[in-house]
Coordinates of C-alpha atoms in Angstrom, one line a residue:
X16 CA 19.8 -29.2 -25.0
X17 CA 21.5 -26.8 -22.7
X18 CA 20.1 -23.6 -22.3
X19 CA 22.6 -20.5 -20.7
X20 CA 19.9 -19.0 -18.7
X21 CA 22.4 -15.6 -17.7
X22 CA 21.7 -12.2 -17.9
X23 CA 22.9 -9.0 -17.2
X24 CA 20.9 -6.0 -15.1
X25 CA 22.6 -3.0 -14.0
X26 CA 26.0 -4.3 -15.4
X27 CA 25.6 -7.1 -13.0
X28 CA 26.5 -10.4 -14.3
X29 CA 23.3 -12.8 -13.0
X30 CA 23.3 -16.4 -12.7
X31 CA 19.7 -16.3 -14.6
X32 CA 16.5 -13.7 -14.8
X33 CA 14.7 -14.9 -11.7
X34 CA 15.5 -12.6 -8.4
X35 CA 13.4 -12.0 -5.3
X36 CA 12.5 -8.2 -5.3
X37 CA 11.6 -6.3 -2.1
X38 CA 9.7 -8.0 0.2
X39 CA 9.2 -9.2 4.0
X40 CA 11.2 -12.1 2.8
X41 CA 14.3 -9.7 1.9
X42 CA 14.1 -7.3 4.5
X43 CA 16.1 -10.6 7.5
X44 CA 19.5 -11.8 7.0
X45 CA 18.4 -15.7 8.0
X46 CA 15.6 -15.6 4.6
X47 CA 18.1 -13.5 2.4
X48 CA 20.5 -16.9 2.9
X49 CA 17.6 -19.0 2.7
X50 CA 16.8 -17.2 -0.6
X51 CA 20.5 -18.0 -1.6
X52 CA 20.4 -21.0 -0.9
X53 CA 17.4 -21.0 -3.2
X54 CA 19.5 -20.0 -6.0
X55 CA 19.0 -16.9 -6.2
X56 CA 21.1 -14.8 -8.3
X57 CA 20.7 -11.9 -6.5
X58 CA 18.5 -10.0 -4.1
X59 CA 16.5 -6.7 -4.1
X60 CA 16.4 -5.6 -0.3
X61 CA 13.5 -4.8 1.8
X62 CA 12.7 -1.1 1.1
X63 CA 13.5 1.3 4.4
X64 CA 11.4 4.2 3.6
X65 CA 11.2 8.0 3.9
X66 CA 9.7 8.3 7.6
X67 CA 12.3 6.0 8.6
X68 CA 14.9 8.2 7.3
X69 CA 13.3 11.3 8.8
X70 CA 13.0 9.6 12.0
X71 CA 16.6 9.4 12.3
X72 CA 17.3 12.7 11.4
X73 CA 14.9 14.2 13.4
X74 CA 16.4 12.0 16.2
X75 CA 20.2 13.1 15.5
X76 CA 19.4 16.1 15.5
X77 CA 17.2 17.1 18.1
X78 CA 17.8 13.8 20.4
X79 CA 14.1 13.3 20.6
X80 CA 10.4 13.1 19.1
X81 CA 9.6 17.0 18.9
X82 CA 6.5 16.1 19.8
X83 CA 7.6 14.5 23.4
X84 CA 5.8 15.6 26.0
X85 CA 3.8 17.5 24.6
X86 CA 0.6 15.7 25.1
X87 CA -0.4 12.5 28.0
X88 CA -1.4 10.7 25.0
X89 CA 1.7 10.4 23.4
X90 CA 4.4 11.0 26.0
X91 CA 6.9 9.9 23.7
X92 CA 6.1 12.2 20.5
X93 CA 4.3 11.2 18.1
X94 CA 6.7 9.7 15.3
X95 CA 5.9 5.9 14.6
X96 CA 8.6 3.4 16.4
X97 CA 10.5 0.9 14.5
X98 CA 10.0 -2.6 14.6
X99 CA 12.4 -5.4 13.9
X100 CA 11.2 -5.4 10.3
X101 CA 12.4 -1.6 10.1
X102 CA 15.5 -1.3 12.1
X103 CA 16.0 2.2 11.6
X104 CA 18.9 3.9 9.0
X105 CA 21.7 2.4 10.8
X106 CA 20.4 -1.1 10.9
X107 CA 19.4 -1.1 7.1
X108 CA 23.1 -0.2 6.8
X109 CA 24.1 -3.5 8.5
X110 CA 22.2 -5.4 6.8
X111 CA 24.1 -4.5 3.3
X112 CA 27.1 -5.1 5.3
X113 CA 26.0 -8.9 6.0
X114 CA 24.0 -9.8 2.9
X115 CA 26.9 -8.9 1.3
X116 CA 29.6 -10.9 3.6
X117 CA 27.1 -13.7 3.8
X118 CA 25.2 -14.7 1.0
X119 CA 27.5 -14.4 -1.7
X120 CA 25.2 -13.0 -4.4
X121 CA 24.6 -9.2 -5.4
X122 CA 23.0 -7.0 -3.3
X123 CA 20.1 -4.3 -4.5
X124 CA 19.4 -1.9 -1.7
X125 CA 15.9 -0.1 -2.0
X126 CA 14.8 3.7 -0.9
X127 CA 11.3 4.2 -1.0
X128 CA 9.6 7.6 -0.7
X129 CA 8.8 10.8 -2.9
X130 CA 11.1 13.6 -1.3
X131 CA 14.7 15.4 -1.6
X132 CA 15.1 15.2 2.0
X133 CA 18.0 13.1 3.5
X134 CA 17.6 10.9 0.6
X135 CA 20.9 11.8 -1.6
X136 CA 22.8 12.0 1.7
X137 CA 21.3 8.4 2.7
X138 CA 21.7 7.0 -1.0
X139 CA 25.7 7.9 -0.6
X140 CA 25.6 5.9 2.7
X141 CA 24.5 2.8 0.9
X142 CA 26.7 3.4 -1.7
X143 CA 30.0 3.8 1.0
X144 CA 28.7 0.4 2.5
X145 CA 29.6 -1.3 -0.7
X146 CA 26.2 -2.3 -2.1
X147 CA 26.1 -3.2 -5.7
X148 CA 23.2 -1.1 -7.2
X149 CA 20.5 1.1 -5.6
X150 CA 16.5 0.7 -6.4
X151 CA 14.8 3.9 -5.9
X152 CA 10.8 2.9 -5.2
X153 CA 9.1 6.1 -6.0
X154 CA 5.9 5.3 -4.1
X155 CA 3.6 8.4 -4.6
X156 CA -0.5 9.0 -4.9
X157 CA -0.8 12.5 -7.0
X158 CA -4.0 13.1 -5.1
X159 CA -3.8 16.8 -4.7
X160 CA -6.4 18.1 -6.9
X161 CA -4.1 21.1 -7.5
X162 CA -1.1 18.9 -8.6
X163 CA -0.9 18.7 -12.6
X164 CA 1.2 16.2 -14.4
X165 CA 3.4 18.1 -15.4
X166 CA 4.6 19.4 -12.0
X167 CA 4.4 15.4 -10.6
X168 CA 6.8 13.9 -13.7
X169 CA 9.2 16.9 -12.7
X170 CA 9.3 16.3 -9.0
X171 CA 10.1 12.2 -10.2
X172 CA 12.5 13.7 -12.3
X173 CA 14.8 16.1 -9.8
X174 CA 14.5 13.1 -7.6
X175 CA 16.4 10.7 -9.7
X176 CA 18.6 13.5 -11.4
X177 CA 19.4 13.9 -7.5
X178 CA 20.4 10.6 -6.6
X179 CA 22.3 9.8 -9.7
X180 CA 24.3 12.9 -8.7
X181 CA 24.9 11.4 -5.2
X182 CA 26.4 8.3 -5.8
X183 CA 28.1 6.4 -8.6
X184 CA 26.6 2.8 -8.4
X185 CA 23.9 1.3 -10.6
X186 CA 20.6 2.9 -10.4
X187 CA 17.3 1.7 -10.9
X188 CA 13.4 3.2 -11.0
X189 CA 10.2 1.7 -9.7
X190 CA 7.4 3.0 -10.8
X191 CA 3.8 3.2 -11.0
X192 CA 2.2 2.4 -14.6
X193 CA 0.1 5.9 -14.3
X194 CA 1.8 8.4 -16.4
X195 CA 0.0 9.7 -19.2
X196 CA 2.7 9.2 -21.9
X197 CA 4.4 6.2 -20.2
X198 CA 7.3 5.1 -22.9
X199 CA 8.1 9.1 -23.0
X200 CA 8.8 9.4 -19.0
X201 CA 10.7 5.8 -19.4
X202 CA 12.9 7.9 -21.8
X203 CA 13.3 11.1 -19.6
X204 CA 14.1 8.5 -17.0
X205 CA 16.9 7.3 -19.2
X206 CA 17.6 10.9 -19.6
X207 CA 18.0 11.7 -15.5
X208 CA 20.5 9.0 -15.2
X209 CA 18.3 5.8 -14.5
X210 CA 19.7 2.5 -15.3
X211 CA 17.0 0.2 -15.3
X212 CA 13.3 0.4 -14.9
X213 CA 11.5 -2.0 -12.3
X214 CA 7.4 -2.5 -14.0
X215 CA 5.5 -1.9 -12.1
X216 CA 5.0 -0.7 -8.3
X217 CA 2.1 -1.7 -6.8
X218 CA -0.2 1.2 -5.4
X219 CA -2.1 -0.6 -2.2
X220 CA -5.6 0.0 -2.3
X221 CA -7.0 0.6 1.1
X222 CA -10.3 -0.5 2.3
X223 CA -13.3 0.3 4.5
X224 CA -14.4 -1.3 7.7
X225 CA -18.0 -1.4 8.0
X226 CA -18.1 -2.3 11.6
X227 CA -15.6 0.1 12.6
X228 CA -16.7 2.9 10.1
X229 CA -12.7 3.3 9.3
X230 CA -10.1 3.5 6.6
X231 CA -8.4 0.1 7.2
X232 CA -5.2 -1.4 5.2
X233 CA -6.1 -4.0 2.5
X234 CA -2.9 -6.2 1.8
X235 CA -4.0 -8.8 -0.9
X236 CA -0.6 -10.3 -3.0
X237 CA -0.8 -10.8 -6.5
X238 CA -1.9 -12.8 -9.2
X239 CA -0.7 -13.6 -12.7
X240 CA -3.6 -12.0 -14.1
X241 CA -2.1 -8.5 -12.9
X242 CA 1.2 -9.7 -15.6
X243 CA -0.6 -8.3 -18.7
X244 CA -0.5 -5.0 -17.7
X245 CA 3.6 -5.1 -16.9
X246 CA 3.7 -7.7 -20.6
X247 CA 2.1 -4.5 -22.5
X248 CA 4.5 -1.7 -21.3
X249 CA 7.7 -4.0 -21.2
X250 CA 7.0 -4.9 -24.9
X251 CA 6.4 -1.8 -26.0
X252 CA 9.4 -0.3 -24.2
X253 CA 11.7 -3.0 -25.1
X254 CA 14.4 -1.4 -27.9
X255 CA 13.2 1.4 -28.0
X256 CA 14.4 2.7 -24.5
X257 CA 18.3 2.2 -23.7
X258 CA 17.4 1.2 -20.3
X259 CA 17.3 -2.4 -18.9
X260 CA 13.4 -3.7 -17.6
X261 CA 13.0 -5.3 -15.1
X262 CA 9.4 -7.0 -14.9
X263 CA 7.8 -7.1 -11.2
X264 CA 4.0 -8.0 -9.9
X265 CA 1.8 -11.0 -11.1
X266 CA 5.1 -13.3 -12.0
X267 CA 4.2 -16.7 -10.1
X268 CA 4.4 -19.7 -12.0
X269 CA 7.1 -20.4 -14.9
X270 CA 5.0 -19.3 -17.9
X271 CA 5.0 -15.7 -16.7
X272 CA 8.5 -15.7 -16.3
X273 CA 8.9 -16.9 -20.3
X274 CA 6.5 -14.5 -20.8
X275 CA 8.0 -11.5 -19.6
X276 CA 11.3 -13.0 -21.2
X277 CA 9.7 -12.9 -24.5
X278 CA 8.1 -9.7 -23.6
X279 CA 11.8 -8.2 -23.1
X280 CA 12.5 -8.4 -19.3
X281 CA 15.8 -8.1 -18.6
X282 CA 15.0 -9.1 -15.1
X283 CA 12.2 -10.9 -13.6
X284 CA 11.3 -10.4 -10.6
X285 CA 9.1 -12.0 -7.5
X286 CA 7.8 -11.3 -4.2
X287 CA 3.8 -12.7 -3.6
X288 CA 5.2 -16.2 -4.8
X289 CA 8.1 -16.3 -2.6
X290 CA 6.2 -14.9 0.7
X291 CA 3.7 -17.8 -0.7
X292 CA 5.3 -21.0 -1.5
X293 CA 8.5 -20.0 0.4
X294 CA 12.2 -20.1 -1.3
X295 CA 12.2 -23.3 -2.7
X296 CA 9.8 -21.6 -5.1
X297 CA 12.0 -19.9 -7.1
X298 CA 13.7 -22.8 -8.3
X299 CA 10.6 -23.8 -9.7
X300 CA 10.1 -20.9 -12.2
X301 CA 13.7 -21.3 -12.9
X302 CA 13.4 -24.5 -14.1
X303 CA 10.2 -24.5 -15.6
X304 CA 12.0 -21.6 -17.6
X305 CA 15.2 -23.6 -18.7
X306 CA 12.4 -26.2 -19.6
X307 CA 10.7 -24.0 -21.7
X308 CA 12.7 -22.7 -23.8
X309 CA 15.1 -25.8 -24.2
X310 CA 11.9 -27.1 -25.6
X311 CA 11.2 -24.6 -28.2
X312 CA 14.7 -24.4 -29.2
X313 CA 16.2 -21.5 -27.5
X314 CA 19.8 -21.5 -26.2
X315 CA 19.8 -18.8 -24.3
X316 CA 18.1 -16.0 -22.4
X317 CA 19.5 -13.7 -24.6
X318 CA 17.9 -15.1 -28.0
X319 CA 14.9 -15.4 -26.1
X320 CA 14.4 -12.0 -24.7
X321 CA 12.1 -9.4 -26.4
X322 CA 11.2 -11.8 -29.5
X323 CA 7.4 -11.5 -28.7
X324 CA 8.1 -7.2 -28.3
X325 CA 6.6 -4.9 -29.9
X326 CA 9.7 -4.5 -32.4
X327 CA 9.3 -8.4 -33.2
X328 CA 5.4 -9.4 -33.7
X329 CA 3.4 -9.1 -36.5
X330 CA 0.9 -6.4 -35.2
X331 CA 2.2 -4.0 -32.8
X332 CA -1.2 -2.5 -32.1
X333 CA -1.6 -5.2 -30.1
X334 CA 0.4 -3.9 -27.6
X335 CA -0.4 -0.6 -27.9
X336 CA -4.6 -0.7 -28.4
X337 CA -4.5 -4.3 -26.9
X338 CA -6.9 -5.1 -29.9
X339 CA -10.0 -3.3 -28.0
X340 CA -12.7 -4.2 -30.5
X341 CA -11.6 -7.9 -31.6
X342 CA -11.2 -8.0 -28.0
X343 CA -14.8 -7.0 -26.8
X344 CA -16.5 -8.2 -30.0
X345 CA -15.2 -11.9 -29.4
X346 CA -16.5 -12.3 -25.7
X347 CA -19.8 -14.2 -25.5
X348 CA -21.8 -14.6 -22.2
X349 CA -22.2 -18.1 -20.8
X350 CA -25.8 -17.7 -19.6

């Protein structure tokens, strides 16, 4: 049985679900083609963040560091440098220009930060350079004690309804899963001008150095057991949001792609498995995924998607209580 594995996220026509989200891997032109090669039906660009962007303002308009000089210990200011990884505003800019010239696919540019700033001013760049949708990763720790929700889902808010004012090319959200009334901000998302919603950023924990008695960067990629928590909120969401999903963190093997399908993903996307198993990877879940549902009589993606969502199963409070009691009552210890 043939199955038509396309889709459609952000109005763009996609081969099938599976696309490499930002990563490392996404951020070079040389793995981009690799990842093409791969057959993928698009790519989500390395993110070039908010400090980068301040950098080059800062440096544009002042010509320098404001900090140069000012101190032996950092005679050049104090503003972090960029590395080939994080070439700076201008060379983000290029590499639109040759993902899309070279690799033949869609290309999804990603701004990640929290602030007004140059951001609508940078997002219109992008958008000039031809790129065919914009992710905005909204990466932000509400630690303030001071902060209340209220004020933080606002500040998201402006910052999307500022963007979507800037340019006029898809636009999608990454977010964090903590908001206290989660399928209400998806909505108000919808509201601002969003597109699509990308489930769910991951917040980086950082750890502590024993030895060194410091603060020290803990990078561990992810597992399929982090997929329930994305399953939950893309099921719940699914139909009852007009927005498309995109389903991001814990996606590895090819049952958490059909998963998330059946969960309502519109996309599905993967980063840890790539920078893992390498490109060839992603042809596995695809595969596995055509296999799948050719195997329990599905002919497409589209039949497929959002059957096992809230608005389809038997007992939605499984989604939305995740059957707390059966689920604590029917754990029994091994010892």
């Amino acid at each position: 049985m043939s199955v038509d594995l396309s889709t459609s996220y952000l109005g763009l026509k996609l081969a099938h679900p599976i696309v490499p989200s930002a990563s490392p891997l996404t951020g070079d032109i040389d793995r981009i083609l690799a990842l093409a090669d791969a057959g993928a039906p698009a790519v989500v660009l390395a993110s070039i963040f908010e400090e980068q962007i301040e950098h080059d303002l800062i440096t544009m308009s002042g010509g320098a560091d404001p900090g140069t000089g000012a101190s032996g210990e950092a005679p050049s200011g104090y503003l972090p440098r960029l590395d080939a990884h994080n070439p700076g505003t201008a060379g983000y800019l290029d590499l639109i220009g040759r993902a899309k010239d070279e690799a033949g696919i869609p290309v999804i540019a990603s701004l990640n930060g929290v602030s007004l700033g140059g951001w609508t001013n940078y997002a219109r760049d992008i958008a000039e350079v031809g790129v065919d949708a914009l992710e905005l990763n909204i990466y932000r720790v509400a630690a303030g004690v001071d902060e209340t929700s209220e004020a933080v889902e606002s500040d998201y808010l402006r910052l999307v309804e500022a963007v979507r004012g800037s340019i006029d090319i898809p636009l999608a959200i990454k977010i964090g899963p903590y908001f206290t009334a989660m399928a209400s901000m998806a909505r108000r998302f919808a509201d601002a001008g969003a597109d699509g919603l990308v489930l769910f950023n991951r917040f980086y924990q950082p750890d502590i150095d024993l030895d060194s008695l410091s603060v020290v960067p803990n990078l561990v990629l992810s597992t399929s057991a982090e997929l329930r928590l994305i399953l939950r909120w893309t099921a719940i969401l699914h139909g009852r949001v007009d927005i498309d999903l995109a389903a991001t963190t814990g996606i590895h093997q090819p049952d958490d792609a059909v998963k998330s399908l059946l969960a309502g993903a519109t996309a599905i996307m993967m980063a840890s498995a790539l920078l893992r198993h390498g490109p060839g990877h992603l042809g596995v879940v695809r595969d596995g995924l055509a296999d799948w549902l050719a195997a329990n009589d599905y002919s497409s993606v589209s039949q497929a998607r959002g059957s096992l969502s809230q608005l389809a199963v038997d007992d939605p409070a499984a989604f939305e209580r995740a059957n707390y009691m059966k689920s604590l009552a029917s754990h029994v210890p091994t010892w």
